PDB file of C-alpha atoms in Angstrom:
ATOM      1  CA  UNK A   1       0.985  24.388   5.172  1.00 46.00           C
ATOM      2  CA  UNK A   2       1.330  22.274   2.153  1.00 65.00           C
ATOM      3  CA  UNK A   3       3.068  23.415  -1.035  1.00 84.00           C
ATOM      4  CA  UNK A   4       0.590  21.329  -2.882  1.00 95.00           C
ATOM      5  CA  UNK A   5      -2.756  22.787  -4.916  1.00 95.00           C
ATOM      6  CA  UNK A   6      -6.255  20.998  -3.988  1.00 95.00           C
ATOM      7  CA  UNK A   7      -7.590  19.801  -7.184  1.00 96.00           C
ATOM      8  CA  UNK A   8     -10.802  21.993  -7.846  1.00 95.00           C
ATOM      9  CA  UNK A   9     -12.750  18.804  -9.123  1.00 97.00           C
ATOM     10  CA  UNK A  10     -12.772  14.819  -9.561  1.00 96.00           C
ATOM     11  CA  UNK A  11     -12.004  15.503 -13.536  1.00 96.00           C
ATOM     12  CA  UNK A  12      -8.699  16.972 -12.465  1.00 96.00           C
ATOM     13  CA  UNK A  13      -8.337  14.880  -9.475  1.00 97.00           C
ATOM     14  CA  UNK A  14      -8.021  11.802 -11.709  1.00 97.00           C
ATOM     15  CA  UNK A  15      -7.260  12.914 -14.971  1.00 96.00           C
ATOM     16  CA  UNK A  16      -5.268  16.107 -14.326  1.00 94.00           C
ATOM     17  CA  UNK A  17      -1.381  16.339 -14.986  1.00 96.00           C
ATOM     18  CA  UNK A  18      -1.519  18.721 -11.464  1.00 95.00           C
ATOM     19  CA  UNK A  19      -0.211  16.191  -8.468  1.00 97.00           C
ATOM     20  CA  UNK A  20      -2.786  17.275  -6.038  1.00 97.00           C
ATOM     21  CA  UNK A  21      -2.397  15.075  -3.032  1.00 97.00           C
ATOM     22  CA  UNK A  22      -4.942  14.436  -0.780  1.00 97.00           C
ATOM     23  CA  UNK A  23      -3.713  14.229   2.900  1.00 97.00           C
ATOM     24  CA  UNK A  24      -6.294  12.702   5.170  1.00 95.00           C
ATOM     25  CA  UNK A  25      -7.209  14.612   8.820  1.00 93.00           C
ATOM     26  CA  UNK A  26      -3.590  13.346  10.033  1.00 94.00           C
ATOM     27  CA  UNK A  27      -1.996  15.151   6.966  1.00 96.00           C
ATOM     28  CA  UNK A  28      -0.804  11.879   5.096  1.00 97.00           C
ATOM     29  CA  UNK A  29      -1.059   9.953   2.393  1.00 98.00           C
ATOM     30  CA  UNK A  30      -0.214   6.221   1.968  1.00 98.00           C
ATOM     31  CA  UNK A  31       3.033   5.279   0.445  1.00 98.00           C
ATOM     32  CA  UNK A  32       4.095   1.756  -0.829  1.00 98.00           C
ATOM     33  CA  UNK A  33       7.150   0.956  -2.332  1.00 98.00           C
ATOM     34  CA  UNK A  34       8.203  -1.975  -4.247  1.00 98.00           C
ATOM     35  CA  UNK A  35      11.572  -3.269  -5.520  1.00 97.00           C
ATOM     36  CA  UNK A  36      12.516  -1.510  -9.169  1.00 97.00           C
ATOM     37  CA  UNK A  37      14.098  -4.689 -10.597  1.00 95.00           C
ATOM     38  CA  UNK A  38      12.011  -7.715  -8.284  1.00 94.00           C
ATOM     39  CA  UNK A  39       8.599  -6.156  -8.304  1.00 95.00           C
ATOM     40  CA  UNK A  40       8.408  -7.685  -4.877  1.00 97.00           C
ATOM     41  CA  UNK A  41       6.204  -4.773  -2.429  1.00 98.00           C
ATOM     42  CA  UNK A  42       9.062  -4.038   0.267  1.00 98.00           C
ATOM     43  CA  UNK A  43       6.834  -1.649   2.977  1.00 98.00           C
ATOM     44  CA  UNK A  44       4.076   0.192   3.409  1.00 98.00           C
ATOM     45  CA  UNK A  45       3.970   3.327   5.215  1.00 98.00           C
ATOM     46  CA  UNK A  46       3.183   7.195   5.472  1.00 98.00           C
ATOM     47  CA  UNK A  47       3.938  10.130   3.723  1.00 98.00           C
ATOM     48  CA  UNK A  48       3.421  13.580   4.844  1.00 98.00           C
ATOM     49  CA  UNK A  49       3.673  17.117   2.626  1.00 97.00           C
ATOM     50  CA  UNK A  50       7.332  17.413   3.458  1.00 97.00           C
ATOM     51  CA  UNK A  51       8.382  13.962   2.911  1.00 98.00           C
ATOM     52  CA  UNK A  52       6.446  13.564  -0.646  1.00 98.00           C
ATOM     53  CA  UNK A  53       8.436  16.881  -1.780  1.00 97.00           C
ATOM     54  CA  UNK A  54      11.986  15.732  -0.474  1.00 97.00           C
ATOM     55  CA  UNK A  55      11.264  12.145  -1.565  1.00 98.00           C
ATOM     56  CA  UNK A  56      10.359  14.102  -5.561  1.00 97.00           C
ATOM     57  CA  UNK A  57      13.227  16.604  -4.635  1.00 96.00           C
ATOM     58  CA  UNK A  58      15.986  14.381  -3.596  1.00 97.00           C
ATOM     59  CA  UNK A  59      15.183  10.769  -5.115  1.00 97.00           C
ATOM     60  CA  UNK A  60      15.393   8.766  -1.944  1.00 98.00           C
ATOM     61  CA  UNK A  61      12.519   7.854  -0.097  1.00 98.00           C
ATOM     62  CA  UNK A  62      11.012   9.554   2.667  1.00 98.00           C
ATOM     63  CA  UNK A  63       8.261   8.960   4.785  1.00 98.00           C
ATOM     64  CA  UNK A  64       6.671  10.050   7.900  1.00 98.00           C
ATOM     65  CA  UNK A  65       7.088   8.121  11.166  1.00 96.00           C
ATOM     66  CA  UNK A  66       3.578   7.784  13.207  1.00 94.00           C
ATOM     67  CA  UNK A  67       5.578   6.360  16.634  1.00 92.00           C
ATOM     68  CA  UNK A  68       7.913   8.769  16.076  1.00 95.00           C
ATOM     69  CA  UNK A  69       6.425  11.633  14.863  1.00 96.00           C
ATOM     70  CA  UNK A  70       8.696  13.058  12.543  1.00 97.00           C
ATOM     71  CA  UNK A  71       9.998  13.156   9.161  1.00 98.00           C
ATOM     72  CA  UNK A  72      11.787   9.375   8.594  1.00 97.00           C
ATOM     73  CA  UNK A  73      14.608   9.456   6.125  1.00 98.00           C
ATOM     74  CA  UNK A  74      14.688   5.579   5.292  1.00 97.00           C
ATOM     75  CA  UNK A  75      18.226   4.298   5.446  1.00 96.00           C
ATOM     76  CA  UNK A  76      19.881   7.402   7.264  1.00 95.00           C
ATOM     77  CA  UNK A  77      20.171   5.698  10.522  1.00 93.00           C
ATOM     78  CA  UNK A  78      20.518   1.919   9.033  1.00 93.00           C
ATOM     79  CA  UNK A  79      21.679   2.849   5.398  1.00 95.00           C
ATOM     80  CA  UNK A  80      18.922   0.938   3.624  1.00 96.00           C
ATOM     81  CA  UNK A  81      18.133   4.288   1.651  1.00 97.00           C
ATOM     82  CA  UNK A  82      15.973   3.831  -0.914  1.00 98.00           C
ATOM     83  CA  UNK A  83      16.713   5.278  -4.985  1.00 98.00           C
ATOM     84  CA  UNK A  84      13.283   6.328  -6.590  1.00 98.00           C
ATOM     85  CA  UNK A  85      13.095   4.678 -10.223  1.00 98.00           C
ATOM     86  CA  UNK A  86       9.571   5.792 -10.435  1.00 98.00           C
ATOM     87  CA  UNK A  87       6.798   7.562  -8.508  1.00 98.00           C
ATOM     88  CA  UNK A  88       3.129   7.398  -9.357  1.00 98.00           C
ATOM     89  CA  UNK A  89       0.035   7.995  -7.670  1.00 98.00           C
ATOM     90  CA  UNK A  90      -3.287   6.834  -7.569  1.00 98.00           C
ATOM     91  CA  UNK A  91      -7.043   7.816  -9.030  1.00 97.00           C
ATOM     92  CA  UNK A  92      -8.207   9.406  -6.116  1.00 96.00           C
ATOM     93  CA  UNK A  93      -4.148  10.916  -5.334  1.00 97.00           C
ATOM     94  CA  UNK A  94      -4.583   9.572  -1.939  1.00 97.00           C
ATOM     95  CA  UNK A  95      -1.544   6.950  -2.384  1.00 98.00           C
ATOM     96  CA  UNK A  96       1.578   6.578  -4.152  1.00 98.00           C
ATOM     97  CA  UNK A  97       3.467   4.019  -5.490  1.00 98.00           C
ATOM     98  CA  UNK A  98       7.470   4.237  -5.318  1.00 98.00           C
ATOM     99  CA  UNK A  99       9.458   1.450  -7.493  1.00 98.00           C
ATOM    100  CA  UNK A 100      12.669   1.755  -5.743  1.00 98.00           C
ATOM    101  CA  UNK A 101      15.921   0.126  -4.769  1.00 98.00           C
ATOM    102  CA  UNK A 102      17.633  -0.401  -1.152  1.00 97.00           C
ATOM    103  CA  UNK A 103      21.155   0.316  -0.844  1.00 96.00           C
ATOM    104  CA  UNK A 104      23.211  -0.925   2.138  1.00 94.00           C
ATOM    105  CA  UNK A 105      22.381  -4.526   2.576  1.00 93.00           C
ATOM    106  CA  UNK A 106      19.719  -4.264   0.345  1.00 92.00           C
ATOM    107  CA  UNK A 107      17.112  -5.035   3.013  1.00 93.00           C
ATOM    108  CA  UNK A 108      13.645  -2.521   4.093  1.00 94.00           C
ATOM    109  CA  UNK A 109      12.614  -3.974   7.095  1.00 95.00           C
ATOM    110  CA  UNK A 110      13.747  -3.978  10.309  1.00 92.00           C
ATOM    111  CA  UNK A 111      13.058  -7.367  11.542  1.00 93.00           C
ATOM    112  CA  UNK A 112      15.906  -8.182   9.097  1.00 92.00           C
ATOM    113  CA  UNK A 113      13.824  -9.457   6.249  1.00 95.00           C
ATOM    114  CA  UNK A 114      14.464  -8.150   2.753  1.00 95.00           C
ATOM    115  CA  UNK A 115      10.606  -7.203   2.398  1.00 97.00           C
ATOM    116  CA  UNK A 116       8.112  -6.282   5.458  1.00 98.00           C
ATOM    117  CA  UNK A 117       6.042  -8.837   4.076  1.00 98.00           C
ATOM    118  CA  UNK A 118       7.458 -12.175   5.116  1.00 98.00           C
ATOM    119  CA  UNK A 119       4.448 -13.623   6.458  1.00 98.00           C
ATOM    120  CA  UNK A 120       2.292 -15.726   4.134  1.00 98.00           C
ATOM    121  CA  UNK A 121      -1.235 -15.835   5.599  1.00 98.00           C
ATOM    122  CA  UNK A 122      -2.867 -19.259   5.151  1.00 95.00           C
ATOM    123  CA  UNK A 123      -5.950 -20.571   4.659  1.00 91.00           C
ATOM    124  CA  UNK A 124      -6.529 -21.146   8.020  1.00 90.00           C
ATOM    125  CA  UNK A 125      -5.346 -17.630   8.912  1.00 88.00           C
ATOM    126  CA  UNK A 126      -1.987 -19.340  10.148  1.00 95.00           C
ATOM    127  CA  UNK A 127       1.430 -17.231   9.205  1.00 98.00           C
ATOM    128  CA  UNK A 128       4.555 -19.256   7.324  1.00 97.00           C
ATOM    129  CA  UNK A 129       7.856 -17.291   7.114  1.00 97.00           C
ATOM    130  CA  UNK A 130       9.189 -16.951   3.860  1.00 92.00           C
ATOM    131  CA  UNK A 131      13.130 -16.300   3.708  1.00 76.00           C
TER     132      UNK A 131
ATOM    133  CA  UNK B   1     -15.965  -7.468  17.346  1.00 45.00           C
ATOM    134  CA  UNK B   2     -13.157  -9.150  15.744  1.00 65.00           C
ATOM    135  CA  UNK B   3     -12.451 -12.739  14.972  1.00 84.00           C
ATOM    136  CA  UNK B   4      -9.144 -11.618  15.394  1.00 95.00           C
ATOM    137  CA  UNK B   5      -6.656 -12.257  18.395  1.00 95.00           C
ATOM    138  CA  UNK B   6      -3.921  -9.491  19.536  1.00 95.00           C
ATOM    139  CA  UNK B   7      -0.633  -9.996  19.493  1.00 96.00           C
ATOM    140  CA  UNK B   8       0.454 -10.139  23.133  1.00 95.00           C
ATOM    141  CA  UNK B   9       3.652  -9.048  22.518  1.00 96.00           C
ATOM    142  CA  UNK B  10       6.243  -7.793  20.007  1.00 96.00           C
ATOM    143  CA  UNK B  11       7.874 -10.661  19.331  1.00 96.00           C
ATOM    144  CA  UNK B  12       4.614 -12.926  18.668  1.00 96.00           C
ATOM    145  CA  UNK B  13       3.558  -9.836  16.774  1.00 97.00           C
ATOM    146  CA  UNK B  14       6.734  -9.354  14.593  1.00 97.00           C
ATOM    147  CA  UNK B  15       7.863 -13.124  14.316  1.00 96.00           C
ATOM    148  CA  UNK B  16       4.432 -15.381  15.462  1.00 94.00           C
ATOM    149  CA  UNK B  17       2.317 -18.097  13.431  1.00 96.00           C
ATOM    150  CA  UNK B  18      -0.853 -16.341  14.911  1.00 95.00           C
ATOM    151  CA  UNK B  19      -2.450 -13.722  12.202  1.00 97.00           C
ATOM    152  CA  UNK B  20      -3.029 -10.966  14.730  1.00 97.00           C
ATOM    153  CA  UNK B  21      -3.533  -7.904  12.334  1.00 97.00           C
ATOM    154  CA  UNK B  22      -3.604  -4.215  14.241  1.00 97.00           C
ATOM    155  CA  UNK B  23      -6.682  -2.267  12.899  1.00 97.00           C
ATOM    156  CA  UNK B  24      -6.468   1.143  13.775  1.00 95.00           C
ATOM    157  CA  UNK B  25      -9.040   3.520  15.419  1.00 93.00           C
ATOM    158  CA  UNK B  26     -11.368   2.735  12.264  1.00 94.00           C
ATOM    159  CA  UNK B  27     -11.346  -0.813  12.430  1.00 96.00           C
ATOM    160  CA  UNK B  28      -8.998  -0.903   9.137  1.00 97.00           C
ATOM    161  CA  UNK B  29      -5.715  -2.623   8.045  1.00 98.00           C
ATOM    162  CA  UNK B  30      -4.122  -0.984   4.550  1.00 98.00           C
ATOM    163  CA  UNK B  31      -4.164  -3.432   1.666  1.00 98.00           C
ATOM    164  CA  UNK B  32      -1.756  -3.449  -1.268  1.00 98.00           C
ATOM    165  CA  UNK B  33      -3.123  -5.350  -4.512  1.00 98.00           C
ATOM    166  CA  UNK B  34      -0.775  -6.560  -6.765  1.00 98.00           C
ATOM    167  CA  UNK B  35      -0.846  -8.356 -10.470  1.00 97.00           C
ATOM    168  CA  UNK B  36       0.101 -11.863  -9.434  1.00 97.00           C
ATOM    169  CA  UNK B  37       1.333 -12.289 -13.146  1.00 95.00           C
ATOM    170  CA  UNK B  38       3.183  -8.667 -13.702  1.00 94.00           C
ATOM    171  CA  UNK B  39       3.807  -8.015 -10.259  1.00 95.00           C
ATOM    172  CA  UNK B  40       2.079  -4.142 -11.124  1.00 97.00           C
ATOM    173  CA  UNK B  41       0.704  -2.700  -8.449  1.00 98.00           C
ATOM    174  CA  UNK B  42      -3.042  -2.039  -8.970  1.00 98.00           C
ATOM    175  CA  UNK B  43      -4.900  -0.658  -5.981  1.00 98.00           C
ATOM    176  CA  UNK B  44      -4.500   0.422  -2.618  1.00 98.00           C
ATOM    177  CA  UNK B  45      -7.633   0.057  -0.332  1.00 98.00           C
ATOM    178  CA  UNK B  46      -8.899  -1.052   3.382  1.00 98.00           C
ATOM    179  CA  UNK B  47      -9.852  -3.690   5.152  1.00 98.00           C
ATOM    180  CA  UNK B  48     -12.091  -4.355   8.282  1.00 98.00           C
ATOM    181  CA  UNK B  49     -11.939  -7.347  10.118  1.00 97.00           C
ATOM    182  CA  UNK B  50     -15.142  -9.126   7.966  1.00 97.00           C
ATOM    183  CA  UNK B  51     -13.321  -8.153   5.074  1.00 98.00           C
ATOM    184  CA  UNK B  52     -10.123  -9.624   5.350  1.00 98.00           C
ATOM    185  CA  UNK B  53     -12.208 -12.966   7.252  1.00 97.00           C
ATOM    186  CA  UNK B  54     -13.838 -13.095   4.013  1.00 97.00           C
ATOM    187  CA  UNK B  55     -11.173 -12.277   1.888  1.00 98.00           C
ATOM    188  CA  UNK B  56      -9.190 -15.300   3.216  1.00 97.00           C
ATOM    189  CA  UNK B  57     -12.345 -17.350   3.324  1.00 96.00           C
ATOM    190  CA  UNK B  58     -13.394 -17.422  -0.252  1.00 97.00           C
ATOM    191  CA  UNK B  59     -10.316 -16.424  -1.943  1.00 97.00           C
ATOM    192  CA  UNK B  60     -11.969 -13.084  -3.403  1.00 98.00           C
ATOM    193  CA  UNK B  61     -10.856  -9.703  -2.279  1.00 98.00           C
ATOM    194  CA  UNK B  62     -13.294  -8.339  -0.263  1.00 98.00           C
ATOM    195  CA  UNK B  63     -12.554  -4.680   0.961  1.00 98.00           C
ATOM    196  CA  UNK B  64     -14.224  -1.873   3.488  1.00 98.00           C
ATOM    197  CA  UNK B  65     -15.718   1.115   1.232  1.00 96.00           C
ATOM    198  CA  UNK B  66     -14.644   4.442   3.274  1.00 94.00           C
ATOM    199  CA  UNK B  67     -17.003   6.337   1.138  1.00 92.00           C
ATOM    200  CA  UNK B  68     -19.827   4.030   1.195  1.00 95.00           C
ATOM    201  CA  UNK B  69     -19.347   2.848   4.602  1.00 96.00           C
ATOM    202  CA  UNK B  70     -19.766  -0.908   4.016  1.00 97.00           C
ATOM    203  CA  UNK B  71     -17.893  -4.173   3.023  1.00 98.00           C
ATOM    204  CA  UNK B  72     -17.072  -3.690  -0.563  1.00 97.00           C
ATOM    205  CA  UNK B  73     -16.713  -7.361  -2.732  1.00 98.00           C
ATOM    206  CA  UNK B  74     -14.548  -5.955  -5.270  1.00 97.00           C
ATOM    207  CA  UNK B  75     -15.955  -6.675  -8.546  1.00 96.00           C
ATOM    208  CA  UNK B  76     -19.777  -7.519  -7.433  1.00 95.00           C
ATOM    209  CA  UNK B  77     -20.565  -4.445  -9.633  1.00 93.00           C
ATOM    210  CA  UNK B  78     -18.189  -3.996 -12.189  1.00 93.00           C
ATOM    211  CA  UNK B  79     -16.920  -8.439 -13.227  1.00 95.00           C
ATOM    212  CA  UNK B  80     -13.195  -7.131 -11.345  1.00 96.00           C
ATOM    213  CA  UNK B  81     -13.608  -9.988  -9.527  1.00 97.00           C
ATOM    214  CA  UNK B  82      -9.700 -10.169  -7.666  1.00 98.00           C
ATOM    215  CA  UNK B  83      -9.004 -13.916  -7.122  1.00 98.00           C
ATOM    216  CA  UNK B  84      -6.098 -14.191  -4.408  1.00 98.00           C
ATOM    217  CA  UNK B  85      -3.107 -15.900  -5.132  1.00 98.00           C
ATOM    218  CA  UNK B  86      -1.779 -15.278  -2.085  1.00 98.00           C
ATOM    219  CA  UNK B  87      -2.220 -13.127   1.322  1.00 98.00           C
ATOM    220  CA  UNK B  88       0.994 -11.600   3.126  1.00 98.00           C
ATOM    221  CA  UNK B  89       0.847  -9.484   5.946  1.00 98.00           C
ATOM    222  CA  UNK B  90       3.432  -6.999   7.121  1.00 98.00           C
ATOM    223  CA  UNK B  91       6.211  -7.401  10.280  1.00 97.00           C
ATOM    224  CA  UNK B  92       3.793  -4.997  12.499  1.00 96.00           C
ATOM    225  CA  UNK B  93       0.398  -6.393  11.098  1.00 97.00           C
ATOM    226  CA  UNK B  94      -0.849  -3.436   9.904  1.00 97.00           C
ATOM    227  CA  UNK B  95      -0.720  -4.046   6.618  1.00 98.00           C
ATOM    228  CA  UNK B  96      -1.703  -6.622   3.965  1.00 98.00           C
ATOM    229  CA  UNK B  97      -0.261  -7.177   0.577  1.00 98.00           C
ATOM    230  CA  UNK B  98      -2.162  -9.787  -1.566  1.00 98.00           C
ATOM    231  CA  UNK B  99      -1.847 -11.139  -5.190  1.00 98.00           C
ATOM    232  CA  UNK B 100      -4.699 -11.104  -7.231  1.00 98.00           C
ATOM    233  CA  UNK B 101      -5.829 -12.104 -11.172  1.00 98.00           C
ATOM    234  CA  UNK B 102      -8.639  -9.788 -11.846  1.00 97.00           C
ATOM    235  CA  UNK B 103     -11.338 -11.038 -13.513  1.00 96.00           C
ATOM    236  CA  UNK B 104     -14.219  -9.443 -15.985  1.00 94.00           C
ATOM    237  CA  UNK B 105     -11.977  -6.926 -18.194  1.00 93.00           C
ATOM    238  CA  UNK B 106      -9.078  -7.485 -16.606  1.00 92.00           C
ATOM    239  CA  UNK B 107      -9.103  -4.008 -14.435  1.00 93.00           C
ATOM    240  CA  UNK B 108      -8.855  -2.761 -11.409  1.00 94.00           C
ATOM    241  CA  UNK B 109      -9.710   1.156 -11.475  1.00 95.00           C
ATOM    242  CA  UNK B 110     -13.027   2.726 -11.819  1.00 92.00           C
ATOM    243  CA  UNK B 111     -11.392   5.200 -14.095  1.00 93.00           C
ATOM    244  CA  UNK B 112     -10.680   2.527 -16.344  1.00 92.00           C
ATOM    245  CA  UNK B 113      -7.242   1.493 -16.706  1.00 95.00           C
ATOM    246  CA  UNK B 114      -5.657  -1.400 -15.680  1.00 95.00           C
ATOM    247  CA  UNK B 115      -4.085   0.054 -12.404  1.00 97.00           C
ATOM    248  CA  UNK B 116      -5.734   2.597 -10.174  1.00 98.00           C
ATOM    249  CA  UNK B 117      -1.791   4.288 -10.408  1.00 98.00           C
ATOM    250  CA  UNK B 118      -2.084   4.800 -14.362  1.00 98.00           C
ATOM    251  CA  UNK B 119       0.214   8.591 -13.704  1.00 98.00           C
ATOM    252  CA  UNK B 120       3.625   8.874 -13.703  1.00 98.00           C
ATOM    253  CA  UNK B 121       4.855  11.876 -11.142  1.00 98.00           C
ATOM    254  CA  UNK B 122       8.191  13.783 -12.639  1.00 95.00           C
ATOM    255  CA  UNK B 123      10.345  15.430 -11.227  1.00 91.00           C
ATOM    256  CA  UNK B 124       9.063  18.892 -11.330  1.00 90.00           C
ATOM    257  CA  UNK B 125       5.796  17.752  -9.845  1.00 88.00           C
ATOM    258  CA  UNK B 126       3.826  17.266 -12.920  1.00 95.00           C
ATOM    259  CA  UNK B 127       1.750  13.780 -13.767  1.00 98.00           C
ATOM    260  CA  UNK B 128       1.756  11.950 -16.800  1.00 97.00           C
ATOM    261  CA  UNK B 129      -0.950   8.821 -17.870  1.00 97.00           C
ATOM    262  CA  UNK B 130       0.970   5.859 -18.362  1.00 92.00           C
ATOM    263  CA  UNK B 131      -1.313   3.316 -20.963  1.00 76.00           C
TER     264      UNK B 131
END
């Protein structure tokens, strides 16, 4: 079902110029994305075939929602769509790394924080918010 | 098995002091590792529930090998030793972002650069190796 090619070996896995994903049994690969200009990692989530080739197609991110089941354009319901700067993947092409930036009111997550990652976990496994 | 409580609902999930993390049907949480100097996103991995105890225990990134099918302390092999600067976790706790200084050469990836997500992916699908 996937418009991607299998790699035919680790050489070209990791050092190939092919993108040759590698979904796992559910058909996705992990996806984080980070602010362009802060650095700061925003989510983590999911990407199936279709949403890695409309994310590379279009420029704004999209992923694949597990609850819901379906392709997720981030930001089309709350307008935090996110502009690719840059895509890359990893060694193994089993993850990718978007550097992007939220439009709308700039936020990703939908607790209301700017990042997903608000939580600092201490040493004694106890969480602190961090505005 | 786990150390680990459960969230016992949405709102101590989302919002609590109480690190509650939501392995999935492996036993694993997703972990980001970033540069705690450049920000750069070097790995993405998994964590069991001894892993991330000892991760937040002794400060070094311990991780759960897929392929080997054991706790991996990154670096035991290789001098990569990842000290971490800091531990977040995610609004839904199913994901962990931590900063790390790696140790030894400096690297993360077995292939031998810095970051395990050394390729760029264009737009037409095609990966270049960023030094």
């Amino acid at each position: 079902m996937s418009a991607f090619p299998t790699a035919p070996d680790t050489h070209a896995l990791e050092r190939g110029s092919v993108l040759a994903p590698r979904f796992d049994a559910n058909g996705l690969i992990a996806a984080v994305a980070t602010h362009a200009d802060t650095g700061e990692v925003l989510m983590f989530a999911w990407m199936n075939a279709e949403a890695l080739q409309r994310t590379i197609e279009t420029g704004e991110a999209h992923y694949f929602s597990r609850s819901r089941n379906e392709l997720w354009h981030k930001g089309a319901t709350s307008g935090q769509i996110q502009t690719v700067e840059e895509m890359r993947i990893d060694c193994d092409q089993d993850a990718v790394w978007i550097k992007v930036r939220p439009q709308g009111d700039g936020g990703a997550c939908h607790v209301g924080f700017r990042s997903c990652f608000y939580r600092v976990v201490g040493a004694d496994g106890t969480l602190k918010e961090q505005p």
